CSV table of C-alpha atoms in Angstrom, one decimal:
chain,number,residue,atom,x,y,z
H,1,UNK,CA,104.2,63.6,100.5
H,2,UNK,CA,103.2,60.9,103.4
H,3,UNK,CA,103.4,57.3,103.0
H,4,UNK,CA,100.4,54.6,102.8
H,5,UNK,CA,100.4,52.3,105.3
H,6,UNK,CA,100.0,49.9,102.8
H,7,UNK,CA,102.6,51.4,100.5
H,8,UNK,CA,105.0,51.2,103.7
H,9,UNK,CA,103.6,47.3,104.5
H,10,UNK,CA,104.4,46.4,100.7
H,11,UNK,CA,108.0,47.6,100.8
H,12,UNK,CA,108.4,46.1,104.0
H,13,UNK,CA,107.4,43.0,103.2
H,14,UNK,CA,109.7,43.2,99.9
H,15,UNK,CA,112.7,44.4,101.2
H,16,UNK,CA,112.5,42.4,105.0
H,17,UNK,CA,113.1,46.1,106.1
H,18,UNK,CA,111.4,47.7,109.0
H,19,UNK,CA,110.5,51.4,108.5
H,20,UNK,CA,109.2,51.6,111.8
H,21,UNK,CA,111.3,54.6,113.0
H,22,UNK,CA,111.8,57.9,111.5
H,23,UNK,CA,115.0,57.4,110.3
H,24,UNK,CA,114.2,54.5,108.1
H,25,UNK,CA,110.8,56.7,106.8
H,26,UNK,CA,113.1,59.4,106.2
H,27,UNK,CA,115.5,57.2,104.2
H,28,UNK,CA,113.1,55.6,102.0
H,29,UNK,CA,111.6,58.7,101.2
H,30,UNK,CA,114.7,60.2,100.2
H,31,UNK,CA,115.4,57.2,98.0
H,32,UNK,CA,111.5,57.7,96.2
H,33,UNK,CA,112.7,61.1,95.8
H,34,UNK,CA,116.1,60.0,94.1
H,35,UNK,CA,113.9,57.6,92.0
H,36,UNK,CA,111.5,59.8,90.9
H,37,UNK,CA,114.3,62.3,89.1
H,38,UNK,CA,114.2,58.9,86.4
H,39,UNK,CA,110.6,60.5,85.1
H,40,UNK,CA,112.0,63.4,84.1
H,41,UNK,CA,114.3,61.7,81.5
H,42,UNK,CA,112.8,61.2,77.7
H,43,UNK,CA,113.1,58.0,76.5
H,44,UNK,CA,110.8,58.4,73.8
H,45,UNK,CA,111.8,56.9,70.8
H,46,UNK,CA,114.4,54.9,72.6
H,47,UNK,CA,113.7,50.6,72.5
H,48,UNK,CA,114.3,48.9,75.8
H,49,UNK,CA,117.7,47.2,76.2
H,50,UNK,CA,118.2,43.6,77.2
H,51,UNK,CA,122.2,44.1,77.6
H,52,UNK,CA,124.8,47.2,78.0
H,53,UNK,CA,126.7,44.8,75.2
H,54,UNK,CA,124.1,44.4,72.7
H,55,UNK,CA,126.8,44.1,69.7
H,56,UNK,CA,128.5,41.5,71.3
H,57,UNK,CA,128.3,37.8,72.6
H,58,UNK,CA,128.9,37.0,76.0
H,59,UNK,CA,130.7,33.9,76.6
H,60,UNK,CA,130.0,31.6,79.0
H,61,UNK,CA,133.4,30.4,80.9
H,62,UNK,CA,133.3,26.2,81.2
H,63,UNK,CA,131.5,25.4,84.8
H,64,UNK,CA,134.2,23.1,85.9
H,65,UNK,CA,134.1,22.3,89.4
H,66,UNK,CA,137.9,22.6,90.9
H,67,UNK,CA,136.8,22.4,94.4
H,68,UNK,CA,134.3,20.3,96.3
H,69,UNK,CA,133.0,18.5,99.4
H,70,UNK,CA,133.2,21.6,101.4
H,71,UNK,CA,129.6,21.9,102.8
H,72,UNK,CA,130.2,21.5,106.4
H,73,UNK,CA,133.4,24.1,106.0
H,74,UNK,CA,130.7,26.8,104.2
H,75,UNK,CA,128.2,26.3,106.4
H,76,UNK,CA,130.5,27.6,109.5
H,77,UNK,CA,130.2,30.8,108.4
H,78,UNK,CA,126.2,31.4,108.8
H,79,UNK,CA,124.6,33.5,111.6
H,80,UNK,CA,121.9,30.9,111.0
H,81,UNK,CA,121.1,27.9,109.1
H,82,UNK,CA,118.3,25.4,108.4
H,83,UNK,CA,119.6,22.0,107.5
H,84,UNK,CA,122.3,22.5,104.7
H,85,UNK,CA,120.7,25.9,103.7
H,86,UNK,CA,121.9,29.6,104.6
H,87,UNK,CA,119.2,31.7,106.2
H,88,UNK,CA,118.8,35.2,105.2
H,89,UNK,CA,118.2,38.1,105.8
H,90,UNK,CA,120.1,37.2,109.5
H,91,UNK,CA,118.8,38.2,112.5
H,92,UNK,CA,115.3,39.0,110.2
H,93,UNK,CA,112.8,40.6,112.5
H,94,UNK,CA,109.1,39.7,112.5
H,95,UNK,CA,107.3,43.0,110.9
H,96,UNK,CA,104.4,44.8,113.3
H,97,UNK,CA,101.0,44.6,112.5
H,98,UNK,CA,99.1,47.7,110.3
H,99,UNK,CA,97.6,49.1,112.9
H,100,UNK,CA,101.0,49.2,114.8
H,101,UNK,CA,102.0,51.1,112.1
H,102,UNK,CA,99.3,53.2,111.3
H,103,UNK,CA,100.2,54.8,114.8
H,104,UNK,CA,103.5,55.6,114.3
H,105,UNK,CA,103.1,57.3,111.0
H,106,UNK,CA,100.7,59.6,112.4
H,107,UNK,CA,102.9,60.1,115.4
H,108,UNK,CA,106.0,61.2,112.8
């Protein structure tokens, strides 16, 4: 079953992946395939979960800080950085234009 273009430029845009060649179009439509096994299971009847440990409390551990003042020492280990901020994805590619990719999907 082909892909929209828009469907494609949506997913893109989510993920920060670029489906531009055939392996990555291949990929993601394996994975829709994978997904779509999920509407095949009944869950009629069934109420929606908000927790796997709904008969149980989950305790909070105490949020006390043992370490600190080690900005500078964290920050040595991003690709990239804006101020005192990671930037991710790394190495994020600028996505092509629709038309760009309208050609390539007819040419797969």
């Amino acid at each position: 079953q082909p892909l929209a273009v828009e469907v494609l430029d949506h997913l893109e845009q989510l993920a920060l992946v670029d489906f531009r060649d055939a392996e990555g179009i291949e990929r993601l439509r394996k994975a829709i395939q994978f997904a779509d096994q999920l509407h095949e299971v009944n869950t009629d009847g069934v109420e929606p979960m908000d927790s796997v440990l709904e008969d149980r409390c989950l305790y909070l551990r105490e949020d006390d800080v043992t370490e600190g003042n080690c900005v500078s020492e964290l920050l040595k280990n991003a690709r990239e950085k804006v101020e005192e901020y990671f930037v991710a994805p790394p190495g994020n590619i600028p996505l092509p234009k629709l038309e760009e990719r309208e050609t390539f999907l007819q040419c797969s």
